[in-house]
Each structure stands twice: as structure tokens, then as C-alpha cells.
Coordinates of C-alpha atoms in Angstrom, one line a residue:
H1 CA -52.4 166.7 95.1
R2 CA -51.6 165.4 98.1
I3 CA -53.6 163.0 100.2
A4 CA -52.8 162.2 104.3
S5 CA -53.2 158.7 104.7
S6 CA -53.2 155.4 106.9
W7 CA -51.8 151.9 106.2
I8 CA -53.8 149.0 107.3
Q9 CA -53.2 144.8 107.7
Q10 CA -55.4 143.5 109.9
N11 CA -53.3 141.1 111.4
I12 CA -50.3 144.0 112.2
S13 CA -52.8 147.0 112.5
G14 CA -56.6 145.6 113.0
F15 CA -59.9 147.8 113.2
R16 CA -57.8 149.8 115.4
V17 CA -56.4 152.1 113.4
V18 CA -60.0 152.9 111.5
S19 CA -61.5 155.8 114.4
P20 CA -65.2 155.0 115.5
P21 CA -67.6 158.0 114.7
V22 CA -66.4 161.4 116.4
D23 CA -67.3 164.8 116.0
T24 CA -65.0 165.9 113.3
G25 CA -67.7 165.2 110.3
P26 CA -68.8 162.0 109.0
P27 CA -66.1 159.4 108.3
V28 CA -66.3 158.5 104.7
G29 CA -62.8 157.8 102.9
H30 CA -60.9 156.0 99.9
I31 CA -59.5 152.9 100.2
L32 CA -56.3 153.8 97.1
Q33 CA -54.3 151.7 95.1
P34 CA -50.7 151.8 96.3
N35 CA -49.0 151.9 92.8
A36 CA -51.0 155.0 91.6
T37 CA -49.9 156.3 94.4
T38 CA -46.5 158.3 95.7
I39 CA -45.1 157.9 99.1
Q40 CA -43.7 160.5 100.3
C41 CA -43.3 160.3 103.7
L42 CA -44.3 158.0 107.0
Y43 CA -45.2 158.7 110.5
P44 CA -46.1 156.2 113.1
M45 CA -49.0 158.0 114.5
D46 CA -51.4 160.6 113.8
A47 CA -49.2 163.5 113.2
A48 CA -51.4 166.2 111.7
T49 CA -49.3 166.6 108.6
I50 CA -52.6 169.0 107.4
N51 CA -50.5 171.7 109.8
R52 CA -46.8 170.8 108.9
D53 CA -44.5 172.2 106.1
D54 CA -43.0 171.0 103.7
E55 CA -45.6 168.8 101.7
G56 CA -46.7 167.5 105.3
C57 CA -43.1 166.2 105.5
G58 CA -41.8 168.4 108.2
P59 CA -42.3 170.3 111.8
L60 CA -46.0 171.6 112.4
S61 CA -45.9 174.7 111.2
S62 CA -46.4 176.4 114.4
D63 CA -43.7 174.7 116.0
I64 CA -42.1 177.1 119.0
H65 CA -38.4 176.2 117.4
D66 CA -38.6 174.6 113.7
G67 CA -42.0 175.2 112.1
S68 CA -42.2 178.5 109.5
K69 CA -44.6 179.7 111.1
G70 CA -43.2 179.4 114.7
Y71 CA -41.4 181.8 117.3
D72 CA -38.1 181.0 116.6
H73 CA -38.3 182.4 113.0
A74 CA -40.7 185.3 113.4
K75 CA -40.1 188.7 113.0
W76 CA -40.1 191.2 115.8
Y77 CA -43.8 192.3 115.0
G78 CA -44.7 188.6 115.1
K79 CA -43.5 188.1 118.2
L80 CA -44.7 190.9 120.1
L81 CA -47.9 189.6 118.3
L82 CA -47.9 186.4 119.9
K83 CA -46.5 187.7 123.1
G84 CA -49.6 189.7 122.5
Q85 CA -52.3 187.0 122.2
I86 CA -51.0 185.0 125.5
I87 CA -51.5 188.2 127.8
E88 CA -54.7 188.8 126.3
F89 CA -55.9 185.1 126.4
K90 CA -54.5 185.4 130.2
N91 CA -56.0 189.2 131.2
S92 CA -59.6 187.3 129.9
M93 CA -59.4 184.2 132.0
F94 CA -58.6 185.8 135.2
G95 CA -57.9 189.6 135.4
N96 CA -55.4 191.9 134.6
N97 CA -53.8 192.2 137.9
R98 CA -53.8 188.7 138.8
A99 CA -50.2 187.6 138.7
W100 CA -48.9 184.4 136.3
D101 CA -47.5 182.8 138.9
S102 CA -50.8 183.1 140.6
I103 CA -52.3 180.9 138.4
P104 CA -52.3 176.8 138.8
C105 CA -51.2 175.3 135.3
S106 CA -54.1 173.1 135.9
E107 CA -56.8 175.7 136.0
F108 CA -54.9 178.2 132.5
L109 CA -56.5 176.9 130.0
G110 CA -59.7 177.1 132.0
S111 CA -62.9 175.5 129.9
T112 CA -60.5 175.1 127.0
A113 CA -58.5 172.4 128.6
A114 CA -61.4 170.0 127.9
N115 CA -60.6 170.4 124.4
F116 CA -57.2 169.4 124.5
S117 CA -57.9 166.2 127.4
S118 CA -58.0 163.7 125.0
A119 CA -54.4 164.2 123.4
V120 CA -51.2 162.0 124.5
L121 CA -48.6 163.4 122.6
G122 CA -45.7 161.8 121.3
E123 CA -42.0 162.6 120.6
V124 CA -39.3 160.0 119.5
N125 CA -36.4 159.3 121.5
N126 CA -33.8 159.4 118.6
D127 CA -31.3 156.9 121.1
D128 CA -33.4 154.5 120.9
R129 CA -36.4 155.8 119.5
S130 CA -38.6 155.1 122.5
W131 CA -41.4 157.5 123.1
T132 CA -42.0 160.4 125.6
Y133 CA -45.3 161.8 126.1
Q134 CA -47.1 164.2 128.0
R135 CA -50.4 166.0 127.9
T136 CA -51.8 168.7 124.9
S137 CA -52.0 171.2 127.5
E138 CA -48.7 170.8 129.4
Y139 CA -47.2 171.4 125.3
I140 CA -49.4 174.7 125.0
I141 CA -48.3 175.8 128.6
Q142 CA -44.5 175.1 127.9
S143 CA -44.7 176.6 124.9
W144 CA -46.3 179.6 125.7
S145 CA -43.5 179.6 128.7
Y146 CA -41.0 180.3 126.2
I147 CA -42.5 182.7 124.4
M148 CA -43.7 184.4 127.1
G149 CA -39.5 184.2 129.1
H150 CA -41.2 183.0 132.0
N151 CA -43.6 180.0 133.3
I152 CA -47.0 181.9 132.6
C153 CA -48.1 179.4 135.6
N154 CA -47.7 177.9 139.3
T155 CA -45.6 174.4 137.8
S156 CA -46.3 173.5 141.9
Q157 CA -49.1 171.4 141.2
P158 CA -48.7 169.4 138.3
L159 CA -50.4 169.1 135.2
P160 CA -52.7 165.2 135.0
T161 CA -49.7 162.7 133.2
P162 CA -51.3 160.6 130.3
S163 CA -54.5 158.1 131.0
F164 CA -53.7 155.9 127.4
N165 CA -56.9 154.6 128.1
D166 CA -59.7 154.6 124.7
T167 CA -60.8 158.3 124.9
D168 CA -57.2 158.9 124.3
F169 CA -55.3 159.0 120.9
L170 CA -52.0 160.0 120.3
V171 CA -50.0 162.8 117.7
Y172 CA -46.8 162.8 116.9
I173 CA -45.4 166.5 117.5
G174 CA -41.9 165.8 116.8
P175 CA -39.4 168.0 113.5
T176 CA -39.0 164.8 111.3
S177 CA -40.9 162.5 109.4
W178 CA -40.1 159.0 108.3
Q179 CA -38.5 158.1 104.8
P180 CA -40.2 155.8 102.6
Q181 CA -36.8 153.7 102.8
H182 CA -38.0 153.4 106.7
W183 CA -40.6 151.8 106.5
E184 CA -40.1 148.8 108.7
E185 CA -38.6 151.2 111.6
M186 CA -42.2 153.1 110.8
L187 CA -43.7 150.2 111.8
D188 CA -41.8 148.6 114.3
L189 CA -42.4 151.9 116.4
M190 CA -46.5 151.8 115.1
K191 CA -46.6 147.7 116.6
D192 CA -44.6 149.0 119.9
T193 CA -47.0 151.7 120.8
L194 CA -49.8 149.2 120.1
G195 CA -48.5 147.0 122.2
E196 CA -47.5 149.0 125.4
H197 CA -50.7 150.9 124.9
P198 CA -54.0 148.8 123.7
N199 CA -56.4 150.6 124.7
V200 CA -55.6 153.7 123.4
Q201 CA -56.2 155.4 119.8
T202 CA -53.9 155.2 117.2
W203 CA -53.2 155.1 113.5
N204 CA -50.2 155.3 111.3
E205 CA -50.1 158.5 109.2
I206 CA -48.5 158.4 105.0
T207 CA -48.7 161.7 103.3
L208 CA -48.6 160.8 99.6
H209 CA -48.9 162.2 96.3
V210 CA -51.1 161.8 93.4
S211 CA -51.3 163.2 89.9
A212 CA -54.4 165.4 89.0
D213 CA -55.1 162.5 86.1
M214 CA -54.6 159.9 88.2
L215 CA -56.7 161.1 90.8
N216 CA -59.9 158.6 89.8
D217 CA -57.8 155.8 89.2
A218 CA -55.3 155.9 92.7
V219 CA -59.6 155.4 94.3
Q220 CA -60.4 151.2 94.4
A221 CA -63.3 151.9 96.0
V222 CA -65.0 153.8 99.3
F223 CA -65.7 153.5 102.3
Y224 CA -67.5 154.4 105.0
V225 CA -67.3 153.9 109.2
K226 CA -70.3 153.1 111.3
G227 CA -70.2 152.2 114.9
G228 CA -71.6 155.2 116.4
I229 CA -73.6 156.2 119.4
D230 CA -75.6 158.2 117.0
P231 CA -76.9 156.3 114.7
R232 CA -77.9 159.6 112.8
R233 CA -74.3 160.1 112.4
D234 CA -74.0 156.6 110.5
E235 CA -76.7 157.6 108.2
L236 CA -75.3 160.4 107.0
A237 CA -71.8 158.9 106.7
R238 CA -73.9 155.6 104.0
R239 CA -75.2 158.3 102.7
I240 CA -72.6 160.8 101.6
G241 CA -70.9 157.8 101.2
I242 CA -72.7 156.0 98.5
S243 CA -73.4 159.4 97.5
E244 CA -68.8 159.6 96.9
A245 CA -69.4 156.0 94.9
R246 CA -71.4 156.6 92.6
K247 CA -69.7 159.8 91.6
L248 CA -66.5 157.9 91.0
H249 CA -68.1 154.8 89.8
K250 CA -67.0 152.8 92.9
P251 CA -67.9 149.9 95.2
L252 CA -68.8 150.9 98.6
L253 CA -67.6 149.3 101.4
Y254 CA -68.1 149.8 105.5
V255 CA -66.1 149.2 108.6
N256 CA -68.2 149.1 112.3
A257 CA -65.4 150.6 113.8
I258 CA -66.9 149.8 117.6
N259 CA -67.9 146.5 117.2
D260 CA -65.1 145.6 115.9
R261 CA -62.4 147.7 117.9
Y262 CA -64.1 146.4 121.1
N263 CA -64.7 142.3 120.5
H264 CA -62.4 141.4 118.6
S265 CA -63.7 140.5 114.9
E266 CA -62.4 138.0 113.3
A267 CA -64.0 139.2 110.1
D268 CA -62.8 140.6 107.3
L269 CA -61.9 144.2 107.7
F270 CA -63.9 146.2 105.6
Q271 CA -67.4 144.5 104.5
C272 CA -69.4 144.8 101.5
N273 CA -72.7 147.4 101.2
A274 CA -75.0 144.9 100.2
S275 CA -77.5 147.4 99.2
F276 CA -75.8 149.9 97.2
L277 CA -76.3 148.8 93.9
T278 CA -73.5 147.2 91.6
N279 CA -74.6 149.0 88.3
L280 CA -74.8 152.6 89.9
R281 CA -78.2 153.6 89.3
G282 CA -81.6 154.3 90.9
D283 CA -81.7 154.9 94.8
S284 CA -79.5 153.0 97.1
T285 CA -81.6 151.9 100.3

């Protein structure tokens, strides 16, 4: 089993590596026993490993140059298909007769741009191990322009630069991962990022392998995250956490993400859910 995980140490990464509840589903997870897993690769920030080649340790599969499903590795008919999809998108947004260079890049993605505005993509400079950043919309426009062989929009009005506020999150798009022996280097990059952009959301991502017969033993406890703007989502996360803890016969913990993120709580990272019945019998309230 391949598992995407994060490493947390309160005095280094603290609560900020645990994202507050968002619209991607109830935030429920497992706390793993390190010696029951094998580290495959590391990233100092979210790396979208579900979309990467080589079991999450290679380039993004859609990367135009390096990805297995990217433009440079596509057959001639695959390249025509990719171009056709971009043309269809442009025509649906601006009409068949609108010239590419008459469309401001700030408008090209239209209403869909809101879906990408909160993501800040980072790529490491291997010379000095520093980061370069861009918004996802800029990354998409550059990739599509490469596929089309020309600019797909008017670049005279540049796209907004990343704001690095508390609604932004960081995603690493570079083609390479860090190997387990480079743990300290990965950790230093994560700490540098946290120090440079104290308000942005970021967390490291570690790809693990757990054998099927060790999966249950690898789970030490179940946790859920509360502190979102919708109490109903908090309650849903709690109930799912209870169900998962009962199924695995594991303790149930929680993280109060909002309070701990902004108030710099000195409390333990994970709190025990006192209402969860330790004997795992009956209904928990």
C-alpha cells in the first residue's frame, strides 16, 4: 500500500502543517507507527503525489516535459488531442473568431481562475536550493502556450504575483523528489519556507509503503481536525473518526486547527477525545 503522509514535530512544524477543514471532505486521518512503514521519498511541501509518476516519487504525470502523460511524451495523435482540448476551451470562452493575442492572460481562464487562485506553486533552484514561486494560473498558461507553440493570451498585462496570505497554500511542482537519506535537507527547506512565509499554508509530504499484513499495526491512532467555519463539518469529521477508530480498534484524537494555528497554543498537538469510549462498545456522544 502506498500512503501519502506528513511528518509533524510540534516545536518545528507545529500546527501549521495540519490544514484547517476545507471543501475536499471531512479531515480525518491516521497517526502511523514509523517503524512499521518504509519511506519511499520526501517533499518539503505538498507535492500532489497522487498525480505523480513512479509511485508518487517522480514528476507530475501531466508535466509537459517530464511526465508520462505530458506533451513531450505523447504520440502524434495525443499531441493533437491536447491541442484540440485547449482550442475547444478557448472557443467556448471567447468564441471561434477571437484572436489569441487579443485575450488578456488575466482573463483567459475566466471563472475557472478562481479554482486556482489560492495555490502557489514552488520549484526548487538546484544551484542554491532556493524557491521560485508562481500562481497555478500562470503555470497552466505557460504549459498550454508550449503545447500550442504560441502565446495563448496577451502577456502585456501580467498575472498577479503570489500573495502568500493565509488562504494560499504551497504545492511543489518540480520533477524530482528527495530521497530518505536527504531528510535533513528536506526539513531545512520546509523550515525556511515556514520562516519566509509565516501566513501561508504548507505541510511536508512523505510517500510511504506499508505491506498489507502490517497495515493495521502501522496505525497507532485515528484523528480528526475540527475548527472549521461550519460546525456541521466538524461534527461529520468527528463521527467519521469515531467510526474509523472503532473499526480499527484504535484510540481517537483530534486537532483544533483554527485555534492552534492562529493563537499559537502551547497545548499538545493531538488532544484525546474524552467522550470516545475506550472499550469501543456502545454509542459515543
